[in-house]
Short mmCIF file of C-alpha atoms and ligand atoms in Angstrom, two decimals:
data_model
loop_
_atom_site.label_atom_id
_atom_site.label_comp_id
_atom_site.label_asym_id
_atom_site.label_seq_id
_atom_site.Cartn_x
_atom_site.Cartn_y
_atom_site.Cartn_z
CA UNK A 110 0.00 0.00 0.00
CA UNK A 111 0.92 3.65 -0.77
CA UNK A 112 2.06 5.09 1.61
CA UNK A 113 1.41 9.01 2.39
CA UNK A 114 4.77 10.68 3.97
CA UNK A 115 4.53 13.06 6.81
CA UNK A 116 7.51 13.05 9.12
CA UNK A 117 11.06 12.64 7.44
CA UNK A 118 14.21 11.97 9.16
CA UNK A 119 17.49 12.64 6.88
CA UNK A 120 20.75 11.60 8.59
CA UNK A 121 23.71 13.79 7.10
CA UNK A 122 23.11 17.82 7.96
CA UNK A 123 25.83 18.71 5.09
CA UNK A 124 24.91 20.72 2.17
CA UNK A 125 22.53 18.29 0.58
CA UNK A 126 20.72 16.67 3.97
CA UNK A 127 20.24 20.88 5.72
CA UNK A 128 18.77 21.41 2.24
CA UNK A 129 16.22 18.59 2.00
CA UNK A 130 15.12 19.27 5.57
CA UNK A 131 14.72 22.46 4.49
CA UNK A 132 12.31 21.95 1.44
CA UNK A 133 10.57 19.19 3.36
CA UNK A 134 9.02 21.87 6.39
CA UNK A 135 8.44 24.12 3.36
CA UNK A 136 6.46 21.51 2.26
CA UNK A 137 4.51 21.26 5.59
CA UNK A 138 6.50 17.92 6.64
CA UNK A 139 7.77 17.40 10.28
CA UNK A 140 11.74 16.85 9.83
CA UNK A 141 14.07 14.89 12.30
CA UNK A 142 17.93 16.14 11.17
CA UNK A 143 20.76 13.98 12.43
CA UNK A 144 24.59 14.47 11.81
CA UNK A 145 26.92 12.00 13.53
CA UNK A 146 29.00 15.59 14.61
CA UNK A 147 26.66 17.81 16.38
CA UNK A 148 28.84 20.59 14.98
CA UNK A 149 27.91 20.05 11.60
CA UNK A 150 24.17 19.70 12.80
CA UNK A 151 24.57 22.88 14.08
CA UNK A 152 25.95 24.06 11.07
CA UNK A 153 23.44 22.61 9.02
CA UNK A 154 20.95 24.56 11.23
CA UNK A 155 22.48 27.76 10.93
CA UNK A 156 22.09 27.36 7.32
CA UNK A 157 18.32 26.48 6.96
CA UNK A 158 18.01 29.74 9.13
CA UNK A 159 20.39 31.65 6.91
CA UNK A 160 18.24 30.20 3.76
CA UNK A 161 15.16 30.94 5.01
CA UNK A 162 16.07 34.73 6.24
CA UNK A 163 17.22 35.03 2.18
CA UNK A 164 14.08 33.73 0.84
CA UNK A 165 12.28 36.32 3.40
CA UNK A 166 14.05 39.08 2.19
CA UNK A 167 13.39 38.47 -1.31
CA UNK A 168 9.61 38.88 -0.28
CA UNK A 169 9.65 35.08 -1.43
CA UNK A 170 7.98 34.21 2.56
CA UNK A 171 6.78 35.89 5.33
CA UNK A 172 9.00 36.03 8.35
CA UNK A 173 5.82 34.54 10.41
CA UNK A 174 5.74 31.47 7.86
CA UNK A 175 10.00 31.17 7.92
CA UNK A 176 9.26 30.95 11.76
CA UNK A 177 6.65 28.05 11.38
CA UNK A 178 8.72 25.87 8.53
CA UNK A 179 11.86 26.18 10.92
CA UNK A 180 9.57 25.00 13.96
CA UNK A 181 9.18 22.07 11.74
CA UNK A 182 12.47 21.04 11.96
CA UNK A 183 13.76 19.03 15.01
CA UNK A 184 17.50 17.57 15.53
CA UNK A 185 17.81 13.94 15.93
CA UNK A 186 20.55 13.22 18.06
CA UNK A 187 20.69 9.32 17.61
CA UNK A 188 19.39 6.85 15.41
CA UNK A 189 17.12 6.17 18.14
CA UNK A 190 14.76 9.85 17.42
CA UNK A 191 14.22 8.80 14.06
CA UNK A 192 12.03 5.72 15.21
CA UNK A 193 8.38 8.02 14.38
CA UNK A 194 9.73 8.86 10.81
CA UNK A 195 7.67 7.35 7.46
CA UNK A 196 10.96 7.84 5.29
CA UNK A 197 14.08 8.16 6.10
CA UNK A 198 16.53 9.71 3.76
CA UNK A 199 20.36 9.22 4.36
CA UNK A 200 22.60 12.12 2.99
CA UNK A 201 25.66 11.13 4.63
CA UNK A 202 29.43 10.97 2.98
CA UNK A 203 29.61 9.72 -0.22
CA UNK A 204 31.51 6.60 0.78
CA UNK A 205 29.64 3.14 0.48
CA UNK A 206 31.17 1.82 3.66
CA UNK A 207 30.14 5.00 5.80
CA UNK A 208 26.59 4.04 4.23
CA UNK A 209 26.21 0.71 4.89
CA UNK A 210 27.16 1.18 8.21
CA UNK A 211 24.22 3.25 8.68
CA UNK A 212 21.79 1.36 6.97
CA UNK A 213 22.99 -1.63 9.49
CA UNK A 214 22.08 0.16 12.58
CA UNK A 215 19.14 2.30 11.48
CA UNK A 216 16.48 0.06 10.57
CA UNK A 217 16.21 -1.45 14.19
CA UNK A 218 14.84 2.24 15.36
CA UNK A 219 12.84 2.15 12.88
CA UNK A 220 8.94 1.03 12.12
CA UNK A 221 8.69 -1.90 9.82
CA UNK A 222 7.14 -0.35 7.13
CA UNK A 223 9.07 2.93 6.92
CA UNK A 224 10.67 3.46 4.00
CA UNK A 225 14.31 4.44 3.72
CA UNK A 226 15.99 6.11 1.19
CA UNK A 227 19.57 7.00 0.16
CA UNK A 228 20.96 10.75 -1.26
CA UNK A 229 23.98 8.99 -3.16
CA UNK A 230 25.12 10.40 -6.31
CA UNK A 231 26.47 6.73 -7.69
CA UNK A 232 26.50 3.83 -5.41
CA UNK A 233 24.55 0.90 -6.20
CA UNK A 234 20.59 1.16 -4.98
CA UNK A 235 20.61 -2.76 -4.37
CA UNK A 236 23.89 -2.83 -3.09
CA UNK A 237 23.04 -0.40 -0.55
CA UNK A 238 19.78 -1.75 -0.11
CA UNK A 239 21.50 -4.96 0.74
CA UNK A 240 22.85 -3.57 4.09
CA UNK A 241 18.99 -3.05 5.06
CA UNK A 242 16.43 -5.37 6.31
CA UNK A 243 13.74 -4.01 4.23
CA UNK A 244 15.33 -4.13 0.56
CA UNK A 245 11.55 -4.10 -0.71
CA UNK A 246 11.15 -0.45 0.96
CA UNK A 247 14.39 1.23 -0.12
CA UNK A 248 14.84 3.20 -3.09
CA UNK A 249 17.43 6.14 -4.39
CA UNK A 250 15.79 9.64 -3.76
CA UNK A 251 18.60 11.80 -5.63
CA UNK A 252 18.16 15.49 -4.93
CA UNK A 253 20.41 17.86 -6.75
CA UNK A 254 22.31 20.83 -5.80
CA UNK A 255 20.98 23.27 -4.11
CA UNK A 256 18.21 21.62 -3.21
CA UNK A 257 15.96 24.59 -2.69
CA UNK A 258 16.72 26.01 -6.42
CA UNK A 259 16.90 22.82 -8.18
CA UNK A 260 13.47 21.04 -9.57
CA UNK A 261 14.53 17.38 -10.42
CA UNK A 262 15.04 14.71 -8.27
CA UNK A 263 16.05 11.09 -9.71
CA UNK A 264 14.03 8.27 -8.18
CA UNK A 265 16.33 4.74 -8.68
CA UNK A 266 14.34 1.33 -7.41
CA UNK A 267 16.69 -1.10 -6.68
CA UNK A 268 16.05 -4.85 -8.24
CA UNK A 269 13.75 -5.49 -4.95
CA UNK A 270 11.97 -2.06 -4.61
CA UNK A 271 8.46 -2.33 -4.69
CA UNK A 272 5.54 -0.53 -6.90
CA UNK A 273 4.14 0.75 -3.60
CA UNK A 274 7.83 2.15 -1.95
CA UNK A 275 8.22 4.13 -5.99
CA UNK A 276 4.76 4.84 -5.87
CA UNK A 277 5.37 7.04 -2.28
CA UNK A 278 8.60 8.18 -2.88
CA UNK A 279 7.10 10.09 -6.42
CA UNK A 280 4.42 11.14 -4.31
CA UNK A 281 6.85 12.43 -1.96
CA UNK A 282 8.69 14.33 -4.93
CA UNK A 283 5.60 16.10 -6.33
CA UNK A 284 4.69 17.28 -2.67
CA UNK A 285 7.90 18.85 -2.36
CA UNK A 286 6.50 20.99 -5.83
CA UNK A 287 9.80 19.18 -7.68
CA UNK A 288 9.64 16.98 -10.94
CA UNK A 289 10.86 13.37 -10.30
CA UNK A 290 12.77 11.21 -13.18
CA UNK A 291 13.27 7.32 -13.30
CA UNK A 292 16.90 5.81 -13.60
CA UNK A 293 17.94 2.49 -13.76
CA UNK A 294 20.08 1.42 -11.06
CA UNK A 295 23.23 2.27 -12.86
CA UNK A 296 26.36 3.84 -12.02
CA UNK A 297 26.08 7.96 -11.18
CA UNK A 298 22.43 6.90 -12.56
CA UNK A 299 21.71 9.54 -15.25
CA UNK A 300 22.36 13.42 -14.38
CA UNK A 301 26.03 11.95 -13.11
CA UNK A 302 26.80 9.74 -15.49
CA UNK A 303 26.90 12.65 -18.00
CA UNK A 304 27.96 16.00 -15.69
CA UNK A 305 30.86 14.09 -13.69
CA UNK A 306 32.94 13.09 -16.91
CA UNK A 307 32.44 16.11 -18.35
CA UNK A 308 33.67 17.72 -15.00
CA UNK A 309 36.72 15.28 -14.61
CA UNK A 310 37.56 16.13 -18.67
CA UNK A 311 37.51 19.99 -17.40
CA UNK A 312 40.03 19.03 -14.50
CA UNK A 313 42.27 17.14 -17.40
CA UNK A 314 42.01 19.99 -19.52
CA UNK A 315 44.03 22.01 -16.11
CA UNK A 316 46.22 19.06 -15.92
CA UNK A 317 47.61 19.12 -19.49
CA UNK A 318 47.75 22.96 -19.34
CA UNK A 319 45.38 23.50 -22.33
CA UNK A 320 43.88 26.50 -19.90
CA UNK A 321 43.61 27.68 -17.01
CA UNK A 322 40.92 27.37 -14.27
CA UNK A 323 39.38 30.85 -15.46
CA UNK A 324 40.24 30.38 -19.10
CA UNK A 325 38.15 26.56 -18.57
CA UNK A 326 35.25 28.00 -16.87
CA UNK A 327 35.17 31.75 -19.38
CA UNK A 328 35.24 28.75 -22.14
CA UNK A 329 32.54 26.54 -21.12
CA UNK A 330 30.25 29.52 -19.83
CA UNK A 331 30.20 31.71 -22.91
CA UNK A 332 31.06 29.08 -25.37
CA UNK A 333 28.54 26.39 -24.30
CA UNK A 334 26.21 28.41 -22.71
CA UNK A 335 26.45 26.65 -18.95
CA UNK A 336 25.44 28.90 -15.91
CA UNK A 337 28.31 28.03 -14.56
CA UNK A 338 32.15 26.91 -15.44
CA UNK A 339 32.56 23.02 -15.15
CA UNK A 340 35.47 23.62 -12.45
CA UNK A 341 33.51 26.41 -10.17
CA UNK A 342 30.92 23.94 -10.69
CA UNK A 343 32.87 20.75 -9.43
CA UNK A 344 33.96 23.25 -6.17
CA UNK A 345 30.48 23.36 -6.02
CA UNK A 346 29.33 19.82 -5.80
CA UNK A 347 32.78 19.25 -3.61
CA UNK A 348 35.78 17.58 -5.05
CA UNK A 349 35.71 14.50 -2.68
CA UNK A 350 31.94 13.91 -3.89
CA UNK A 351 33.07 14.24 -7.74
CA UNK A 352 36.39 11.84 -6.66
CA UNK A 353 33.83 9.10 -5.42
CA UNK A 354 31.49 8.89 -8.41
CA UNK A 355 33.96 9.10 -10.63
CA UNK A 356 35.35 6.13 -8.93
CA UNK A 357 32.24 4.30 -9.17
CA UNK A 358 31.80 5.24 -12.22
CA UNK A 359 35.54 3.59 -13.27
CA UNK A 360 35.02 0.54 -11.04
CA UNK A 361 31.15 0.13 -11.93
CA UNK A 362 31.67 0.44 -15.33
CA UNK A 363 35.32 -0.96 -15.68
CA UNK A 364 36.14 1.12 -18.69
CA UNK A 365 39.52 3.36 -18.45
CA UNK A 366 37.34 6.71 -20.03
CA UNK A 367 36.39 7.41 -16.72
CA UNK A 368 39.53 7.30 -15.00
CA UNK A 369 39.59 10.24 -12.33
CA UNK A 370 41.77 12.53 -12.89
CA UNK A 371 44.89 13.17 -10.87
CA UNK A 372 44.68 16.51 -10.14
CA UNK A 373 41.59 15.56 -8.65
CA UNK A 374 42.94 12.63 -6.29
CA UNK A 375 45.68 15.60 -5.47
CA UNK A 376 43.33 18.31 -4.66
CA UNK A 377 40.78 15.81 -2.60
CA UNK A 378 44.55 14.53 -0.89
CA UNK A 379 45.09 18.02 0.22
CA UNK A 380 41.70 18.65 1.78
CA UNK A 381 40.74 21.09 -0.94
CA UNK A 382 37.73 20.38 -1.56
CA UNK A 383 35.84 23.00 -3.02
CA UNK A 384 33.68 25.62 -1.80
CA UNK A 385 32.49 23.67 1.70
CA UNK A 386 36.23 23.75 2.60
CA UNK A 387 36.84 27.38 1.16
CA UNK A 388 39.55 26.38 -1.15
CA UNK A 389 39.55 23.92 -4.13
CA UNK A 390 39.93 25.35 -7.79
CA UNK A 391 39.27 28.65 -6.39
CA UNK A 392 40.20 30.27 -3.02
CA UNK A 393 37.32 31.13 -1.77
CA UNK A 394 38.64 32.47 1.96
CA UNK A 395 38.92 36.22 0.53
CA UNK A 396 35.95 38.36 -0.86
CA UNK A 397 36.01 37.38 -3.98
CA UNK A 398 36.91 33.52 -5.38
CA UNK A 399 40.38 33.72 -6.76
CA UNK A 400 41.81 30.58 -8.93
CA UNK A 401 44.14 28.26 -6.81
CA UNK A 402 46.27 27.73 -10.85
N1 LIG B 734 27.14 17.85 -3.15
C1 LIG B 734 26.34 17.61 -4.16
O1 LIG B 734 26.30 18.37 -5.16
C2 LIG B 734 25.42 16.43 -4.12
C3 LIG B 734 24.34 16.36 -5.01
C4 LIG B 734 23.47 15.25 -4.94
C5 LIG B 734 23.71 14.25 -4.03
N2 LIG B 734 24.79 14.33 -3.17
C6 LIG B 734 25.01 13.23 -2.22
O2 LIG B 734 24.50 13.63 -0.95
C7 LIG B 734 25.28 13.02 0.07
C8 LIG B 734 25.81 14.09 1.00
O3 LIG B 734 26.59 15.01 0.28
P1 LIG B 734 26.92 16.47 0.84
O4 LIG B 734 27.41 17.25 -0.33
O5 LIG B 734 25.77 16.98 1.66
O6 LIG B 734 28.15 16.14 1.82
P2 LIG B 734 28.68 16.97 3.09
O7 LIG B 734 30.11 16.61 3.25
O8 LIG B 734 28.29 18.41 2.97
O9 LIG B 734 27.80 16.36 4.30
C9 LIG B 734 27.87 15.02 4.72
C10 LIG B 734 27.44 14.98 6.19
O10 LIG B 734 27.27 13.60 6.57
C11 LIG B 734 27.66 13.50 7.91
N3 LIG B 734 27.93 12.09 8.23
C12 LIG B 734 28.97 11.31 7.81
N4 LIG B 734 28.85 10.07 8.35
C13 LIG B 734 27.70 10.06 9.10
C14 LIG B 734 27.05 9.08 9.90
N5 LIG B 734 27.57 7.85 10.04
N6 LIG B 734 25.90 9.40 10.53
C15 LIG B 734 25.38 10.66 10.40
N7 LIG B 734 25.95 11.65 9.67
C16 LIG B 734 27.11 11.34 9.02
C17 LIG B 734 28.90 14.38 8.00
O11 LIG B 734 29.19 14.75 9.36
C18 LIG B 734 28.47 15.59 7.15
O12 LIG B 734 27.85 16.59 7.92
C19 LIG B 734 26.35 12.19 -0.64
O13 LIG B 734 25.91 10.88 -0.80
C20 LIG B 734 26.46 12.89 -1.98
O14 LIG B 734 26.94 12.04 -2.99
C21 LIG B 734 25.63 15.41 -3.20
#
């Protein structure tokens, strides 16, 4: 049976899991937010609050209905608070092991017929859904980035996911106002599979010194018409997120076109990664971003 979501937990307050929560009490949906590191929770707070006080000033709210969608959203400081959820979404790292590990010890605070759902931009669904004890009501709910602006969300069943688990999740979707696609459960899916080579191409096009980072992204921005530059875009996404699926991508699909590039392993090495750690490409610690080559 279809099942109608109402309370959410997402585990992961990062960039992604702050911004579901967020469009989820916009929604009208009661949200339970866990991080592992209740400094990143409270990070992740700080910027729902700091989303929300934008969207007020741009006349896009009220200030009275920012107060009520932020009342809608709780902190979960265990496993243990997410037991009343319907769905739970996990937006952790985007490192199988770090999942699985999760999926392990979740499901026993959980109601048997919640569904739970992973954020991953590449790993396997039935891989992951493997690690659960309810393979038949897990599926891939793939937001993109930022989840407030952006309007698709992939929906990936895994070989066991049933009609009625698809059937809530892209109910789930539309009440969030955002379009839902299908994918096969395939490596990086379909929005990945595309934007992450072309990224990782961008980052060989550094390496071998055919540009540099502002001649790449002036290139790609007024000569293919993209919003923004394929390296201020990889920043964006985070550099150890675009390392990992291209990695799955290479493993899952075992052909050498998708090799990652090493300038990428180097940057990810160094702990640049992009725009969460304020230096990756660009240096983003001064008022304007400045290119790191
Ligand atoms: N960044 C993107 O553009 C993007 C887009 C779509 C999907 N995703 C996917 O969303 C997920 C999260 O990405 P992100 O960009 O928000 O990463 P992030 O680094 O901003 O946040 C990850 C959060 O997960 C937390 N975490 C790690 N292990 C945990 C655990 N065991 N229990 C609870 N919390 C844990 C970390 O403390 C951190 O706060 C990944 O799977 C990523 O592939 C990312």
């Amino acid at each position: 049976m279809d099942m109608e979501i109402k309370r959410v937990g997402i585990i992961g307050a990062g960039q992604m899991g702050s911004g579901i929560a967020q469009v989820c009490a916009a929604a009208g949906l009661d949200v339970l937010l866990n991080d592992r590191d209740p400094n990143r929770l409270e990070t992740g707070l700080s910027s729902i609050d700091a989303g929300l006080s934008r969207l007020v000033s741009k006349g896009t709210i009220e200030e009275i209905e920012s107060r009520e969608i932020r009342s809608r959203i709780k902190p979960a400081h265990g496993f243990a608070d997410l037991g009343p959820a319907d769905l739970v979404i996990e937006a952790a790292t985007e490192n199988e092991a770090t999942k699985r590990e999760i999926f392990s010890t979740l499901c026993a605070s959980l109601r048997p017929d919640a569904i739970v759902a992973t954020n991953t931009s590449s790993i396997s669904i039935t891989r992951l859904a493997a690690a659960t004890d309810r393979p038949e009501r897990f599926i891939g709910i793939h937001f993109m980035n930022p989840v407030p602006v952006m309007q698709l969300v992939e929906l990936i069943r895994g070989i066991a996911t049933e009609d009625s688990t698809y059937e809530s999740a892209k109910a789930f979707i539309a009440k969030l106002g955002k379009i839902s696609t299908m994918s096969e459960d395939f490596p990086a899916f379909i929005v990945n599979r595309i934007l992450l080579p072309m990224i990782n191409e961008a980052i060989y096009t550094l390496y071998e010194g055919v540009g540099s980072v502002e001649s790449i992204d002036t290139a790609m921005k007024l000569g293919a018409n993209h919003p923004m530059g394929p390296l201020q875009l990889a920043d964006f996404i985070g550099l150890d997120t675009c390392l990992s699926v291209m990695q799955v991508l290479y493993e899952g699909l075992a052909d050498s076109k998708y090799r990652p590039c090493p300038l990428l392993v180097k940057y990810v090495e160094a702990g640049w990664l992009g725009r969460k750690a304020k230096r990756g490409f660009y240096d983003y610690r001064g008022p304007t971003p400045i290119p790191t080559r």
